[in-house]
Amino acid sequence: MPLIAGNWKMNLDHLQAIALVQKLAWSLKDVKHDFGDVEVAVFPPFTDLRSVQTLLAADKLSLALGAQDVSPHLSGAYTGDISAQFLSKLDTRYVLVGHSERRHGHGEGDDIVAAKAKAVATQGMVPMICVGETAADLEEQGAAAVPLAQLEAAIAALPKDAEFVIAYEPVWAIGSGEPATAEQAEQVCAALRARIAELRGAKVAAETRLLYGGSVASQNVAGYLRQANVDGALVGGASLDSQEFSRIVQFKKHVTGA
Ligand code: 13P
């Protein structure tokens, strides 16, 4: 099933979070969105998670909850860290690991990303592993080399039966208003799926969802989802606007022209 995920980054306090989720729920109800057809997930900041979880449970909303980061450790003297155990208790289903803003802004390398992915999986949640090349990588090595290396490192320590999601987010396309073309996204996602097949077999490769992220908007989302190897989108800025995010979730209407 396709997955549309909204990464709010460091935006919206817990009251604003409740307001946005309510508006999004109304908007999706208005259009009779079928959550069994396209899965929708939101990734609020840590301090909003409990409020959003409570709202989703009280109103029986079918949105999945995601977290933006996690500690590689499960408990102990790690001031400021958030354990995967805590996130799991909040009914969190997905956890972003290896977002480029963590890799580049916080110096997180492949070893930390792998440890985080493992911590998420061992607590029964699904790591959403972000991979992507910088503009310099693209020029020097082409589009796929860095994402493939990041994928391989991130899943190395995962239990063989663990579900994971890969989000291909070219760093140069994030927040830049310069999205990759659908063909570029497809090319890298196809290479990622082929590598997953080599590492985990054809069944896992077919079942693993590969998302594209980087300046996704309602105007361009359908082009990505039309590609054979793109199974969803990881949306940043456009997920902060309930109407726009709702239009993105309804990408099938754009694909079929209905
Ligand atoms: P934008 O959609 O704002 O480019 O952000 C993409 C992203 O980083 C999602 O994780």
PDB file of C-alpha atoms and ligand atoms in Angstrom:
ATOM      1  CA  MET A   1       0.000   0.000   0.000  1.00  0.00           C
ATOM      2  CA  PRO A   2       1.388   3.461  -0.864  1.00  0.00           C
ATOM      3  CA  LEU A   3       2.480   5.607   2.059  1.00  0.00           C
ATOM      4  CA  ILE A   4       2.311   9.388   2.263  1.00  0.00           C
ATOM      5  CA  ALA A   5       4.312  10.677   5.222  1.00  0.00           C
ATOM      6  CA  GLY A   6       4.492  14.230   6.571  1.00  0.00           C
ATOM      7  CA  ASN A   7       7.719  15.208   8.338  1.00  0.00           C
ATOM      8  CA  TRP A   8       6.927  18.391  10.236  1.00  0.00           C
ATOM      9  CA  LYS A   9      10.572  18.908  11.260  1.00  0.00           C
ATOM     10  CA  MET A  10      10.929  21.471  14.093  1.00  0.00           C
ATOM     11  CA  ASN A  11       7.555  23.126  13.481  1.00  0.00           C
ATOM     12  CA  LEU A  12       4.307  23.304  15.482  1.00  0.00           C
ATOM     13  CA  ASP A  13       3.937  23.069  19.275  1.00  0.00           C
ATOM     14  CA  HIS A  14       1.545  20.498  20.736  1.00  0.00           C
ATOM     15  CA  LEU A  15      -1.502  22.778  20.500  1.00  0.00           C
ATOM     16  CA  GLN A  16      -0.760  23.641  16.882  1.00  0.00           C
ATOM     17  CA  ALA A  17      -0.184  19.943  16.253  1.00  0.00           C
ATOM     18  CA  ILE A  18      -3.667  19.050  17.492  1.00  0.00           C
ATOM     19  CA  ALA A  19      -5.195  21.779  15.329  1.00  0.00           C
ATOM     20  CA  LEU A  20      -3.361  20.559  12.216  1.00  0.00           C
ATOM     21  CA  VAL A  21      -4.268  16.907  12.732  1.00  0.00           C
ATOM     22  CA  GLN A  22      -7.920  17.830  13.304  1.00  0.00           C
ATOM     23  CA  LYS A  23      -8.001  19.905  10.127  1.00  0.00           C
ATOM     24  CA  LEU A  24      -6.279  17.136   8.185  1.00  0.00           C
ATOM     25  CA  ALA A  25      -8.735  14.546   9.512  1.00  0.00           C
ATOM     26  CA  TRP A  26     -11.718  16.709   8.526  1.00  0.00           C
ATOM     27  CA  SER A  27     -10.294  17.342   5.126  1.00  0.00           C
ATOM     28  CA  LEU A  28      -9.664  13.628   4.488  1.00  0.00           C
ATOM     29  CA  LYS A  29     -13.121  12.769   5.826  1.00  0.00           C
ATOM     30  CA  ASP A  30     -14.679  15.294   3.441  1.00  0.00           C
ATOM     31  CA  VAL A  31     -13.153  13.489   0.481  1.00  0.00           C
ATOM     32  CA  LYS A  32     -13.941  10.063   1.995  1.00  0.00           C
ATOM     33  CA  HIS A  33     -10.288   9.084   2.011  1.00  0.00           C
ATOM     34  CA  ASP A  34      -9.792   5.320   2.180  1.00  0.00           C
ATOM     35  CA  PHE A  35      -6.926   4.656   4.594  1.00  0.00           C
ATOM     36  CA  GLY A  36      -6.919   1.057   3.395  1.00  0.00           C
ATOM     37  CA  ASP A  37      -5.935   2.362  -0.026  1.00  0.00           C
ATOM     38  CA  VAL A  38      -3.263   4.937   0.843  1.00  0.00           C
ATOM     39  CA  GLU A  39      -1.618   4.983   4.258  1.00  0.00           C
ATOM     40  CA  VAL A  40      -1.018   8.395   5.817  1.00  0.00           C
ATOM     41  CA  ALA A  41       1.532   9.123   8.561  1.00  0.00           C
ATOM     42  CA  VAL A  42       2.523  12.280  10.416  1.00  0.00           C
ATOM     43  CA  PHE A  43       5.885  12.895  12.095  1.00  0.00           C
ATOM     44  CA  PRO A  44       5.487  15.633  14.725  1.00  0.00           C
ATOM     45  CA  PRO A  45       8.243  16.827  17.078  1.00  0.00           C
ATOM     46  CA  PHE A  46       8.764  14.679  20.216  1.00  0.00           C
ATOM     47  CA  THR A  47       6.903  17.093  22.497  1.00  0.00           C
ATOM     48  CA  ASP A  48       3.750  16.775  20.360  1.00  0.00           C
ATOM     49  CA  LEU A  49       3.618  12.993  20.162  1.00  0.00           C
ATOM     50  CA  ARG A  50       1.553  12.332  23.279  1.00  0.00           C
ATOM     51  CA  SER A  51      -1.046  14.951  22.313  1.00  0.00           C
ATOM     52  CA  VAL A  52      -1.354  13.628  18.774  1.00  0.00           C
ATOM     53  CA  GLN A  53      -1.507  10.024  19.999  1.00  0.00           C
ATOM     54  CA  THR A  54      -4.343  10.912  22.392  1.00  0.00           C
ATOM     55  CA  LEU A  55      -6.265  12.678  19.631  1.00  0.00           C
ATOM     56  CA  LEU A  56      -5.833   9.799  17.165  1.00  0.00           C
ATOM     57  CA  ALA A  57      -7.050   7.310  19.758  1.00  0.00           C
ATOM     58  CA  ALA A  58      -9.980   9.424  21.022  1.00  0.00           C
ATOM     59  CA  ASP A  59     -11.289  10.222  17.545  1.00  0.00           C
ATOM     60  CA  LYS A  60     -10.368   6.798  16.118  1.00  0.00           C
ATOM     61  CA  LEU A  61      -8.370   8.401  13.329  1.00  0.00           C
ATOM     62  CA  SER A  62      -6.486   6.032  11.053  1.00  0.00           C
ATOM     63  CA  LEU A  63      -3.410   8.226  10.676  1.00  0.00           C
ATOM     64  CA  ALA A  64      -0.167   6.509  11.614  1.00  0.00           C
ATOM     65  CA  LEU A  65       2.173   8.239  14.033  1.00  0.00           C
ATOM     66  CA  GLY A  66       5.853   8.698  13.323  1.00  0.00           C
ATOM     67  CA  ALA A  67       8.811  10.156  15.227  1.00  0.00           C
ATOM     68  CA  GLN A  68      11.614  12.188  13.667  1.00  0.00           C
ATOM     69  CA  ASP A  69      14.574  10.643  15.472  1.00  0.00           C
ATOM     70  CA  VAL A  70      15.507   8.181  18.222  1.00  0.00           C
ATOM     71  CA  SER A  71      18.400   7.260  20.460  1.00  0.00           C
ATOM     72  CA  PRO A  72      20.535   4.286  19.447  1.00  0.00           C
ATOM     73  CA  HIS A  73      20.397   3.280  23.153  1.00  0.00           C
ATOM     74  CA  LEU A  74      17.372   1.870  24.941  1.00  0.00           C
ATOM     75  CA  SER A  75      17.923   3.464  28.375  1.00  0.00           C
ATOM     76  CA  GLY A  76      20.554   4.922  30.659  1.00  0.00           C
ATOM     77  CA  ALA A  77      22.752   7.965  31.058  1.00  0.00           C
ATOM     78  CA  TYR A  78      22.063   9.628  27.699  1.00  0.00           C
ATOM     79  CA  THR A  79      20.853  13.089  28.601  1.00  0.00           C
ATOM     80  CA  GLY A  80      18.466  14.501  26.043  1.00  0.00           C
ATOM     81  CA  ASP A  81      18.020  11.261  24.121  1.00  0.00           C
ATOM     82  CA  ILE A  82      14.638   9.634  23.481  1.00  0.00           C
ATOM     83  CA  SER A  83      14.371   5.852  23.680  1.00  0.00           C
ATOM     84  CA  ALA A  84      12.645   3.677  21.103  1.00  0.00           C
ATOM     85  CA  GLN A  85      10.856   2.099  24.085  1.00  0.00           C
ATOM     86  CA  PHE A  86       9.204   5.440  24.895  1.00  0.00           C
ATOM     87  CA  LEU A  87       8.150   5.939  21.286  1.00  0.00           C
ATOM     88  CA  SER A  88       6.701   2.459  21.073  1.00  0.00           C
ATOM     89  CA  LYS A  89       4.608   3.127  24.215  1.00  0.00           C
ATOM     90  CA  LEU A  90       3.083   6.121  22.389  1.00  0.00           C
ATOM     91  CA  ASP A  91       1.822   3.867  19.568  1.00  0.00           C
ATOM     92  CA  THR A  92       4.454   5.240  17.239  1.00  0.00           C
ATOM     93  CA  ARG A  93       4.597   3.114  14.094  1.00  0.00           C
ATOM     94  CA  TYR A  94       7.436   4.714  12.132  1.00  0.00           C
ATOM     95  CA  VAL A  95      10.680   6.399  13.146  1.00  0.00           C
ATOM     96  CA  LEU A  96      12.833   8.440  10.774  1.00  0.00           C
ATOM     97  CA  VAL A  97      16.491   7.543  10.921  1.00  0.00           C
ATOM     98  CA  GLY A  98      19.315   9.095   8.945  1.00  0.00           C
ATOM     99  CA  HIS A  99      17.461  12.183   7.787  1.00  0.00           C
ATOM    100  CA  SER A 100      19.963  14.421   6.014  1.00  0.00           C
ATOM    101  CA  GLU A 101      19.321  17.151   8.605  1.00  0.00           C
ATOM    102  CA  ARG A 102      20.572  14.692  11.262  1.00  0.00           C
ATOM    103  CA  ARG A 103      23.427  13.369   9.124  1.00  0.00           C
ATOM    104  CA  HIS A 104      24.711  16.818   8.192  1.00  0.00           C
ATOM    105  CA  GLY A 105      23.549  19.009  11.087  1.00  0.00           C
ATOM    106  CA  HIS A 106      24.496  16.521  13.831  1.00  0.00           C
ATOM    107  CA  GLY A 107      27.318  14.568  12.255  1.00  0.00           C
ATOM    108  CA  GLU A 108      25.441  11.262  12.290  1.00  0.00           C
ATOM    109  CA  GLY A 109      27.295   8.675  10.249  1.00  0.00           C
ATOM    110  CA  ASP A 110      26.191   5.329   8.865  1.00  0.00           C
ATOM    111  CA  ASP A 111      27.104   3.493  12.084  1.00  0.00           C
ATOM    112  CA  ILE A 112      24.768   5.630  14.199  1.00  0.00           C
ATOM    113  CA  VAL A 113      22.019   5.379  11.591  1.00  0.00           C
ATOM    114  CA  ALA A 114      22.365   1.576  11.625  1.00  0.00           C
ATOM    115  CA  ALA A 115      22.208   1.456  15.439  1.00  0.00           C
ATOM    116  CA  LYS A 116      19.106   3.650  15.452  1.00  0.00           C
ATOM    117  CA  ALA A 117      17.381   1.547  12.799  1.00  0.00           C
ATOM    118  CA  LYS A 118      18.105  -1.548  14.875  1.00  0.00           C
ATOM    119  CA  ALA A 119      16.778   0.060  18.076  1.00  0.00           C
ATOM    120  CA  VAL A 120      13.537   0.967  16.269  1.00  0.00           C
ATOM    121  CA  ALA A 121      13.066  -2.506  14.782  1.00  0.00           C
ATOM    122  CA  THR A 122      13.766  -4.320  18.040  1.00  0.00           C
ATOM    123  CA  GLN A 123      10.985  -2.294  19.695  1.00  0.00           C
ATOM    124  CA  GLY A 124       8.475  -3.443  17.078  1.00  0.00           C
ATOM    125  CA  MET A 125       8.391  -0.228  15.053  1.00  0.00           C
ATOM    126  CA  VAL A 126       9.378   0.407  11.458  1.00  0.00           C
ATOM    127  CA  PRO A 127      12.509   2.433  10.713  1.00  0.00           C
ATOM    128  CA  MET A 128      12.055   4.867   7.840  1.00  0.00           C
ATOM    129  CA  ILE A 129      15.633   5.059   6.630  1.00  0.00           C
ATOM    130  CA  CYS A 130      16.502   8.227   4.744  1.00  0.00           C
ATOM    131  CA  VAL A 131      19.181   8.094   2.066  1.00  0.00           C
ATOM    132  CA  GLY A 132      20.273  10.634  -0.496  1.00  0.00           C
ATOM    133  CA  GLU A 133      23.174  12.292  -2.242  1.00  0.00           C
ATOM    134  CA  THR A 134      24.340  15.887  -1.959  1.00  0.00           C
ATOM    135  CA  ALA A 135      24.773  18.091  -5.013  1.00  0.00           C
ATOM    136  CA  ALA A 136      28.530  17.419  -4.826  1.00  0.00           C
ATOM    137  CA  ASP A 137      27.966  13.641  -4.626  1.00  0.00           C
ATOM    138  CA  LEU A 138      25.694  13.864  -7.639  1.00  0.00           C
ATOM    139  CA  GLU A 139      28.347  15.637  -9.654  1.00  0.00           C
ATOM    140  CA  GLU A 140      31.189  13.358  -8.564  1.00  0.00           C
ATOM    141  CA  GLN A 141      29.532   9.926  -8.340  1.00  0.00           C
ATOM    142  CA  GLY A 142      26.137  10.168 -10.012  1.00  0.00           C
ATOM    143  CA  ALA A 143      22.835   9.861  -8.175  1.00  0.00           C
ATOM    144  CA  ALA A 144      22.729   6.285  -6.898  1.00  0.00           C
ATOM    145  CA  ALA A 145      26.166   5.553  -5.380  1.00  0.00           C
ATOM    146  CA  VAL A 146      25.718   7.326  -2.027  1.00  0.00           C
ATOM    147  CA  PRO A 147      22.090   6.233  -1.451  1.00  0.00           C
ATOM    148  CA  LEU A 148      23.060   2.605  -2.171  1.00  0.00           C
ATOM    149  CA  ALA A 149      25.981   2.722   0.276  1.00  0.00           C
ATOM    150  CA  GLN A 150      23.775   4.348   2.934  1.00  0.00           C
ATOM    151  CA  LEU A 151      21.075   1.713   2.412  1.00  0.00           C
ATOM    152  CA  GLU A 152      23.525  -1.145   2.752  1.00  0.00           C
ATOM    153  CA  ALA A 153      25.045   0.259   5.952  1.00  0.00           C
ATOM    154  CA  ALA A 154      21.683   1.072   7.532  1.00  0.00           C
ATOM    155  CA  ILE A 155      20.108  -2.349   7.114  1.00  0.00           C
ATOM    156  CA  ALA A 156      23.242  -4.347   7.924  1.00  0.00           C
ATOM    157  CA  ALA A 157      22.348  -4.702  11.617  1.00  0.00           C
ATOM    158  CA  LEU A 158      18.587  -5.101  11.135  1.00  0.00           C
ATOM    159  CA  PRO A 159      17.027  -8.464  11.976  1.00  0.00           C
ATOM    160  CA  LYS A 160      16.403 -10.312   8.716  1.00  0.00           C
ATOM    161  CA  ASP A 161      12.617 -10.289   9.178  1.00  0.00           C
ATOM    162  CA  ALA A 162      12.354  -6.604  10.183  1.00  0.00           C
ATOM    163  CA  GLU A 163      10.137  -4.360   8.047  1.00  0.00           C
ATOM    164  CA  PHE A 164      11.753  -1.125   6.947  1.00  0.00           C
ATOM    165  CA  VAL A 165      10.909   1.770   4.645  1.00  0.00           C
ATOM    166  CA  ILE A 166      13.459   3.638   2.539  1.00  0.00           C
ATOM    167  CA  ALA A 167      12.997   7.332   1.798  1.00  0.00           C
ATOM    168  CA  TYR A 168      15.136   8.541  -1.080  1.00  0.00           C
ATOM    169  CA  GLU A 169      15.696  12.227  -0.408  1.00  0.00           C
ATOM    170  CA  PRO A 170      18.324  13.902  -2.585  1.00  0.00           C
ATOM    171  CA  VAL A 171      19.812  16.526  -0.287  1.00  0.00           C
ATOM    172  CA  TRP A 172      19.807  19.130  -3.059  1.00  0.00           C
ATOM    173  CA  ALA A 173      16.033  18.724  -3.458  1.00  0.00           C
ATOM    174  CA  ILE A 174      15.110  19.171   0.218  1.00  0.00           C
ATOM    175  CA  GLY A 175      13.470  22.498   0.951  1.00  0.00           C
ATOM    176  CA  SER A 176      14.950  23.905  -2.231  1.00  0.00           C
ATOM    177  CA  GLY A 177      11.867  24.055  -4.419  1.00  0.00           C
ATOM    178  CA  GLU A 178      13.946  22.076  -6.919  1.00  0.00           C
ATOM    179  CA  PRO A 179      12.506  18.580  -6.810  1.00  0.00           C
ATOM    180  CA  ALA A 180      14.117  15.667  -8.592  1.00  0.00           C
ATOM    181  CA  THR A 181      12.314  14.717 -11.766  1.00  0.00           C
ATOM    182  CA  ALA A 182      10.083  11.651 -11.580  1.00  0.00           C
ATOM    183  CA  GLU A 183      12.563   9.867 -13.848  1.00  0.00           C
ATOM    184  CA  GLN A 184      15.492  10.677 -11.521  1.00  0.00           C
ATOM    185  CA  ALA A 185      13.526   9.408  -8.506  1.00  0.00           C
ATOM    186  CA  GLU A 186      12.577   6.236 -10.382  1.00  0.00           C
ATOM    187  CA  GLN A 187      16.138   5.572 -11.467  1.00  0.00           C
ATOM    188  CA  VAL A 188      17.499   5.689  -7.915  1.00  0.00           C
ATOM    189  CA  CYS A 189      14.527   3.844  -6.393  1.00  0.00           C
ATOM    190  CA  ALA A 190      14.921   1.072  -8.984  1.00  0.00           C
ATOM    191  CA  ALA A 191      18.602   0.754  -8.046  1.00  0.00           C
ATOM    192  CA  LEU A 192      17.698   0.697  -4.331  1.00  0.00           C
ATOM    193  CA  ARG A 193      15.126  -2.062  -4.894  1.00  0.00           C
ATOM    194  CA  ALA A 194      17.613  -4.103  -6.886  1.00  0.00           C
ATOM    195  CA  ARG A 195      20.138  -3.788  -4.049  1.00  0.00           C
ATOM    196  CA  ILE A 196      17.521  -4.841  -1.471  1.00  0.00           C
ATOM    197  CA  ALA A 197      16.821  -7.880  -3.641  1.00  0.00           C
ATOM    198  CA  GLU A 198      20.520  -8.777  -3.603  1.00  0.00           C
ATOM    199  CA  LEU A 199      20.771  -8.315   0.147  1.00  0.00           C
ATOM    200  CA  ARG A 200      17.401  -9.637   1.343  1.00  0.00           C
ATOM    201  CA  GLY A 201      15.837 -11.505  -1.547  1.00  0.00           C
ATOM    202  CA  ALA A 202      13.160 -10.755  -4.099  1.00  0.00           C
ATOM    203  CA  LYS A 203      10.202 -11.035  -1.701  1.00  0.00           C
ATOM    204  CA  VAL A 204      11.511  -8.445   0.748  1.00  0.00           C
ATOM    205  CA  ALA A 205      12.495  -6.194  -2.158  1.00  0.00           C
ATOM    206  CA  ALA A 206       8.982  -6.355  -3.592  1.00  0.00           C
ATOM    207  CA  GLU A 207       7.358  -5.683  -0.208  1.00  0.00           C
ATOM    208  CA  THR A 208       9.623  -2.843   0.921  1.00  0.00           C
ATOM    209  CA  ARG A 209       8.194   0.596   0.323  1.00  0.00           C
ATOM    210  CA  LEU A 210      10.443   3.164  -1.295  1.00  0.00           C
ATOM    211  CA  LEU A 211       9.427   6.801  -0.896  1.00  0.00           C
ATOM    212  CA  TYR A 212      10.635   9.895  -2.683  1.00  0.00           C
ATOM    213  CA  GLY A 213      11.187  13.104  -0.681  1.00  0.00           C
ATOM    214  CA  GLY A 214      12.384  16.584  -1.592  1.00  0.00           C
ATOM    215  CA  SER A 215      10.112  19.519  -2.510  1.00  0.00           C
ATOM    216  CA  VAL A 216       7.064  17.273  -2.976  1.00  0.00           C
ATOM    217  CA  ALA A 217       3.836  19.216  -3.587  1.00  0.00           C
ATOM    218  CA  SER A 218       0.340  18.426  -4.836  1.00  0.00           C
ATOM    219  CA  GLN A 219       1.442  19.580  -8.310  1.00  0.00           C
ATOM    220  CA  ASN A 220       4.244  17.036  -8.660  1.00  0.00           C
ATOM    221  CA  VAL A 221       3.325  14.092  -6.411  1.00  0.00           C
ATOM    222  CA  ALA A 222       1.415  12.133  -9.055  1.00  0.00           C
ATOM    223  CA  GLY A 223       4.456  12.026 -11.328  1.00  0.00           C
ATOM    224  CA  TYR A 224       6.481  10.199  -8.662  1.00  0.00           C
ATOM    225  CA  LEU A 225       3.730   7.777  -7.696  1.00  0.00           C
ATOM    226  CA  ARG A 226       3.259   6.848 -11.342  1.00  0.00           C
ATOM    227  CA  GLN A 227       6.750   5.334 -11.350  1.00  0.00           C
ATOM    228  CA  ALA A 228       7.090   1.588 -10.911  1.00  0.00           C
ATOM    229  CA  ASN A 229       9.515   1.813  -7.989  1.00  0.00           C
ATOM    230  CA  VAL A 230       8.161   4.799  -6.061  1.00  0.00           C
ATOM    231  CA  ASP A 231       5.651   3.689  -3.423  1.00  0.00           C
ATOM    232  CA  GLY A 232       5.023   6.939  -1.628  1.00  0.00           C
ATOM    233  CA  ALA A 233       6.315  10.336  -0.602  1.00  0.00           C
ATOM    234  CA  LEU A 234       8.048  11.861   2.401  1.00  0.00           C
ATOM    235  CA  VAL A 235       6.778  15.426   2.493  1.00  0.00           C
ATOM    236  CA  GLY A 236       8.370  18.249   4.479  1.00  0.00           C
ATOM    237  CA  GLY A 237       7.158  21.837   4.109  1.00  0.00           C
ATOM    238  CA  ALA A 238       3.931  20.962   2.286  1.00  0.00           C
ATOM    239  CA  SER A 239       2.830  18.703   5.161  1.00  0.00           C
ATOM    240  CA  LEU A 240       2.380  21.763   7.412  1.00  0.00           C
ATOM    241  CA  ASP A 241      -0.619  22.918   5.358  1.00  0.00           C
ATOM    242  CA  SER A 242      -3.563  20.579   5.963  1.00  0.00           C
ATOM    243  CA  GLN A 243      -5.254  21.367   2.639  1.00  0.00           C
ATOM    244  CA  GLU A 244      -2.095  20.896   0.607  1.00  0.00           C
ATOM    245  CA  PHE A 245      -1.122  17.717   2.460  1.00  0.00           C
ATOM    246  CA  SER A 246      -4.641  16.385   1.945  1.00  0.00           C
ATOM    247  CA  ARG A 247      -4.313  17.034  -1.802  1.00  0.00           C
ATOM    248  CA  ILE A 248      -0.984  15.176  -1.801  1.00  0.00           C
ATOM    249  CA  VAL A 249      -2.598  12.227  -0.007  1.00  0.00           C
ATOM    250  CA  GLN A 250      -5.201  12.172  -2.794  1.00  0.00           C
ATOM    251  CA  PHE A 251      -2.517  11.742  -5.422  1.00  0.00           C
ATOM    252  CA  LYS A 252      -4.530   9.002  -7.117  1.00  0.00           C
ATOM    253  CA  LYS A 253      -7.014  11.581  -8.302  1.00  0.00           C
ATOM    254  CA  HIS A 254      -4.167  13.309 -10.116  1.00  0.00           C
ATOM    255  CA  VAL A 255      -2.798  10.010 -11.466  1.00  0.00           C
ATOM    256  CA  THR A 256      -6.089   8.829 -12.911  1.00  0.00           C
ATOM    257  CA  GLY A 257      -7.272  12.326 -13.716  1.00  0.00           C
ATOM    258  CA  ALA A 258     -10.525  11.584 -11.863  1.00  0.00           C
TER     259      ALA A 258
HETATM  260  P1  13P B   1      10.656  19.403   1.767  1.00  0.00           P
HETATM  261  O1  13P B   1       9.404  18.665   1.307  1.00  0.00           O
HETATM  262  O2  13P B   1      10.327  20.635   2.559  1.00  0.00           O
HETATM  263  O3  13P B   1      11.600  19.620   0.641  1.00  0.00           O
HETATM  264  O4  13P B   1      11.390  18.425   2.818  1.00  0.00           O
HETATM  265  C1  13P B   1      11.649  17.122   2.459  1.00  0.00           C
HETATM  266  C2  13P B   1      12.108  16.394   3.666  1.00  0.00           C
HETATM  267  O5  13P B   1      13.210  16.583   4.134  1.00  0.00           O
HETATM  268  C3  13P B   1      11.180  15.448   4.293  1.00  0.00           C
HETATM  269  O6  13P B   1      11.818  14.664   5.235  1.00  0.00           O
END
